[in-house]
Short mmCIF file of C-alpha atoms in Angstrom, two decimals:
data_model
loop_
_atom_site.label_atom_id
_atom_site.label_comp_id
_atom_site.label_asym_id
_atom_site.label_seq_id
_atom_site.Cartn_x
_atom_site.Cartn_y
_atom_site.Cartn_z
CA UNK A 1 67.22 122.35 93.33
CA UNK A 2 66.24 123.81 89.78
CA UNK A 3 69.92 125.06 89.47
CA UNK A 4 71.94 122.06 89.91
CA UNK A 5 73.01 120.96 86.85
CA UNK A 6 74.08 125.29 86.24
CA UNK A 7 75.75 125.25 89.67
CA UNK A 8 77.64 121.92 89.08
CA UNK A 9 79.34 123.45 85.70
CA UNK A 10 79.99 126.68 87.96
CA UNK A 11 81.81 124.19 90.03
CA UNK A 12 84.13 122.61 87.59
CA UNK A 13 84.91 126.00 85.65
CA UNK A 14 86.47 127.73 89.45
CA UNK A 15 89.95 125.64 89.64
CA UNK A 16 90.97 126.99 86.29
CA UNK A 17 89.76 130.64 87.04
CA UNK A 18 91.74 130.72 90.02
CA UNK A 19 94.76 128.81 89.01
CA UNK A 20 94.82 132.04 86.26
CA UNK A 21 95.99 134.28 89.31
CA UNK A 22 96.99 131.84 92.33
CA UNK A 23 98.74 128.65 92.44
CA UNK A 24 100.91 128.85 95.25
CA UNK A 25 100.31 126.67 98.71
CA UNK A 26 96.56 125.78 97.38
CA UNK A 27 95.39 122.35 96.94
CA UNK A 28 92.97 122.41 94.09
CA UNK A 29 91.21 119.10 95.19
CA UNK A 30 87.43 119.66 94.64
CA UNK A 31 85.38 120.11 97.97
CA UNK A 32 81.77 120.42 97.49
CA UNK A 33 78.57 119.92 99.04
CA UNK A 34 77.69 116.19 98.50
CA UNK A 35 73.77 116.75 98.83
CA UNK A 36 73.43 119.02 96.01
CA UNK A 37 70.74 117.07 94.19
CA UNK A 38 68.55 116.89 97.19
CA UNK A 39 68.56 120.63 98.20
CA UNK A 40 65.20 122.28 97.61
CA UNK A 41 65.27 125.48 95.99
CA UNK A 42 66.62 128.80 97.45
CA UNK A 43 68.43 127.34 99.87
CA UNK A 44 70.29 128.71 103.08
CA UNK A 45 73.32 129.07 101.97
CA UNK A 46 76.42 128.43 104.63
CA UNK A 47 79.51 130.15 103.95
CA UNK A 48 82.83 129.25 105.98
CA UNK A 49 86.06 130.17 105.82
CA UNK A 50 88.19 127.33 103.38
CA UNK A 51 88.29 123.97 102.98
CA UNK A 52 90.91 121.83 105.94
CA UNK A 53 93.05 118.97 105.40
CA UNK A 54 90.18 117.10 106.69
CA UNK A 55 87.55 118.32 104.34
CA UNK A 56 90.06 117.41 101.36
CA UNK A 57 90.57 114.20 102.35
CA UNK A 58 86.26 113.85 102.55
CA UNK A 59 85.70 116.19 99.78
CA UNK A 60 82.93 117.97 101.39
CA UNK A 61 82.93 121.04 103.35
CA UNK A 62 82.74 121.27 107.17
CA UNK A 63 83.65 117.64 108.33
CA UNK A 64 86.06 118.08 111.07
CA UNK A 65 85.66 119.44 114.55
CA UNK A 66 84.27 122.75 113.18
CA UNK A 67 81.92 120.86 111.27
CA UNK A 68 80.81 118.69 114.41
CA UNK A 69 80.10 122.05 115.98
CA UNK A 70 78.07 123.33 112.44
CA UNK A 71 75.80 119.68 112.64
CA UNK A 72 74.72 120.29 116.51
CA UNK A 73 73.74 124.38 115.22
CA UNK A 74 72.22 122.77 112.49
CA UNK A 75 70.08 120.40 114.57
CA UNK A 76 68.88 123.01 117.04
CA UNK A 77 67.38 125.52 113.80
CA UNK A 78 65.82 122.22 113.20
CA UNK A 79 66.22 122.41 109.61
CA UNK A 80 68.08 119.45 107.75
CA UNK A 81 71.78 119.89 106.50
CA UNK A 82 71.06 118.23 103.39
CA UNK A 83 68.41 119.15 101.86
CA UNK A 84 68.10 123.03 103.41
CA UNK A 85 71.27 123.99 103.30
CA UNK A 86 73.95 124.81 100.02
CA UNK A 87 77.80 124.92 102.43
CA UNK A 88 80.07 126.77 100.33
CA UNK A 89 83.27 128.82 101.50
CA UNK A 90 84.65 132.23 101.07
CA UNK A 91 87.55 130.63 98.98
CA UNK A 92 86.89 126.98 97.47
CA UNK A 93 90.37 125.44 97.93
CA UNK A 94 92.39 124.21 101.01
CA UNK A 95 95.22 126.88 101.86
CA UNK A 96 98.19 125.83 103.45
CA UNK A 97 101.43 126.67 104.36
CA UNK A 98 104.04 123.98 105.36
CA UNK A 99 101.63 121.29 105.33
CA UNK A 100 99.14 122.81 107.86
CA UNK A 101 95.95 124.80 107.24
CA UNK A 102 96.25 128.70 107.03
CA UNK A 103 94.00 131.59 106.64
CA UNK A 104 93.28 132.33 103.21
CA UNK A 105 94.85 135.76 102.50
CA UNK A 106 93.52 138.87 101.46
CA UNK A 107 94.28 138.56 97.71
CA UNK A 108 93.02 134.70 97.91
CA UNK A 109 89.56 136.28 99.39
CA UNK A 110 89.05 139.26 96.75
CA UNK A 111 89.05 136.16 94.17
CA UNK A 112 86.93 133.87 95.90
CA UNK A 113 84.27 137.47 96.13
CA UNK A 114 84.23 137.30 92.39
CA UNK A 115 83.26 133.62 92.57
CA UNK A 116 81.00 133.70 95.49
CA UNK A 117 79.03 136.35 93.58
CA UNK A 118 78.41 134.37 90.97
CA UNK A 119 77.53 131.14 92.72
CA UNK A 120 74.85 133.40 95.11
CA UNK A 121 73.56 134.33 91.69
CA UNK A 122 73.13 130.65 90.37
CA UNK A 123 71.79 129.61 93.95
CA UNK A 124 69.41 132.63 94.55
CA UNK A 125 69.78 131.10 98.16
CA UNK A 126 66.83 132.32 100.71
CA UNK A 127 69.39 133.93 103.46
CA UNK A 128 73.31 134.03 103.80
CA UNK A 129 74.98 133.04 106.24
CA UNK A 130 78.33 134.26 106.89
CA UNK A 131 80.46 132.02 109.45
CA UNK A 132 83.27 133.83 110.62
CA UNK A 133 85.81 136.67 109.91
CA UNK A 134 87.07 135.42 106.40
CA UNK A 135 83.59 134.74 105.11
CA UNK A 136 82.54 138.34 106.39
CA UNK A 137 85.87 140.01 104.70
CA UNK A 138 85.41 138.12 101.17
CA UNK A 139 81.70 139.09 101.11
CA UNK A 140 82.89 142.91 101.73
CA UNK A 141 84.61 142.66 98.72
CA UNK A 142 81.70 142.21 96.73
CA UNK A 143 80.52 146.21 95.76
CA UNK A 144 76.78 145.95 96.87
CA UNK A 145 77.73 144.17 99.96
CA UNK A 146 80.69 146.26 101.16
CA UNK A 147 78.76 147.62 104.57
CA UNK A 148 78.74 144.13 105.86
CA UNK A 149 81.87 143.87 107.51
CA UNK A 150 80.43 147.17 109.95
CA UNK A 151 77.59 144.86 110.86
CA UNK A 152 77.06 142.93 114.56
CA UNK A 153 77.85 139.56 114.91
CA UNK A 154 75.01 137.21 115.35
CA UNK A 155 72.11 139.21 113.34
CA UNK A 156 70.45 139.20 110.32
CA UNK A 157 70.46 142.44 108.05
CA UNK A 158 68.86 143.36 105.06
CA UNK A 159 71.46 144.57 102.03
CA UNK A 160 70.60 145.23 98.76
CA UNK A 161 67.81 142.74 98.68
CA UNK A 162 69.79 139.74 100.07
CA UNK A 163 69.07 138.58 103.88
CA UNK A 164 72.66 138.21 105.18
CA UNK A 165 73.06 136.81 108.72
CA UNK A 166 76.81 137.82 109.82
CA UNK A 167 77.98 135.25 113.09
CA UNK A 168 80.89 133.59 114.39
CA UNK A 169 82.62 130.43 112.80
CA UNK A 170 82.40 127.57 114.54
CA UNK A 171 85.79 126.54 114.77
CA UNK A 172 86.67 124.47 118.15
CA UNK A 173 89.02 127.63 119.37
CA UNK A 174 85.83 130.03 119.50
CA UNK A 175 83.32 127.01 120.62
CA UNK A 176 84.87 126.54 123.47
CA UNK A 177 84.25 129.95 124.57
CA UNK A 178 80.95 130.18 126.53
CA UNK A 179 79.72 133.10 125.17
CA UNK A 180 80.14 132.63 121.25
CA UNK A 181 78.56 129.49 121.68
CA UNK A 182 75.69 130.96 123.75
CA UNK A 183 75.37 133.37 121.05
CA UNK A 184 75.71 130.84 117.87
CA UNK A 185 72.98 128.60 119.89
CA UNK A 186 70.79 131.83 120.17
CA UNK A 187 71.07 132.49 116.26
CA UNK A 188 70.60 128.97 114.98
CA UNK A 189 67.99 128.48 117.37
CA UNK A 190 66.08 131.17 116.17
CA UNK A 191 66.90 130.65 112.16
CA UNK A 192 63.51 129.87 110.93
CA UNK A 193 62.40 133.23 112.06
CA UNK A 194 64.78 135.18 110.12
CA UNK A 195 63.21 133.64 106.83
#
């Protein structure tokens, strides 16, 4: 990826931008994609939710259940997690409250817009994919993508010059449910033709 070394400072400049408006129930420990120097250029790019206890303790994104769930998807669009895809979240840190993971909230999300903005303009990725309702509302908050929290779940849509697929997150909760799977199957299965 011709952008690694830019994307890497991008990074290690985010705690300290946050930490200028946030610092409460956040754990600032570093969770990034471990296969950065292996990922071809314009990349899919993956964005979840935040980063778990789980993914804090591994320091990479989407390596507990819902990122068991994310490796089958991944295996069906038969493209390979390390080398096609940049995972990324709609805010960087883990937010918790009394020990245990939470939602990020809405003023947590309109910060991690200004920084996912700038990391899809580093990346220049070849389609988004949104995973999930707090992916979906943090992208919103970014002005030339506003219209995408109207869109259908499980598509891909054109905004602005950016393909943006908009689906469900993979979490174990909405897994288990028969027909978000069927339909996150569907869309994975079906990835390379939305390129």
């Amino acid at each position: 990826m011709s952008c690694k070394k830019e994307l890497i400072d991008f990074y290690q400049k985010r705690k300290k931008y946050i930490q200028k408006y946030l610092n409460e129930n956040i754990d600032f420990t570093e969770v990034t994609d471990p296969c950065i120097d292996k990922k071809r250029d314009n990349p899919i790019m993956i964005i979840g939710e935040a980063p778990g206890k789980k993914e804090v303790e591994m320091h990479s994104p989407f390596v507990g259940k819902a990122g068991e769930n994310l490796n089958y998807l991944i295996n069906l669009s038969g493209f390979d997690r390390c080398g096609d895809f940049l995972i990324t979240n709609a805010f960087p840190f883990r937010t918790f409250e009394d020990n245990k993971n939470r939602t990020p909230k809405a003023n947590e999300l309109k910060i991690g817009a200004d920084l996912l903005e700038k990391e899809i303009n580093i990346v220049k990725p070849s389609i988004i994919l949104l995973l999930g309702n707090s992916a979906i509302k943090a992208f919103s908050y970014i002005n030339k993508f506003k219209k995408v929290k109207n869109l259908k779940k499980c598509g891909v849509y054109e905004i602005n010059g950016f393909k943006i697929g908009v689906c469900f997150h993979p979490s174990p909760l909405a897994f288990n449910r028969i027909d978000i799977r069927n339909d996150l199957e569907k869309f994975f299965k079906n990835l390379k033709n939305y390129l």
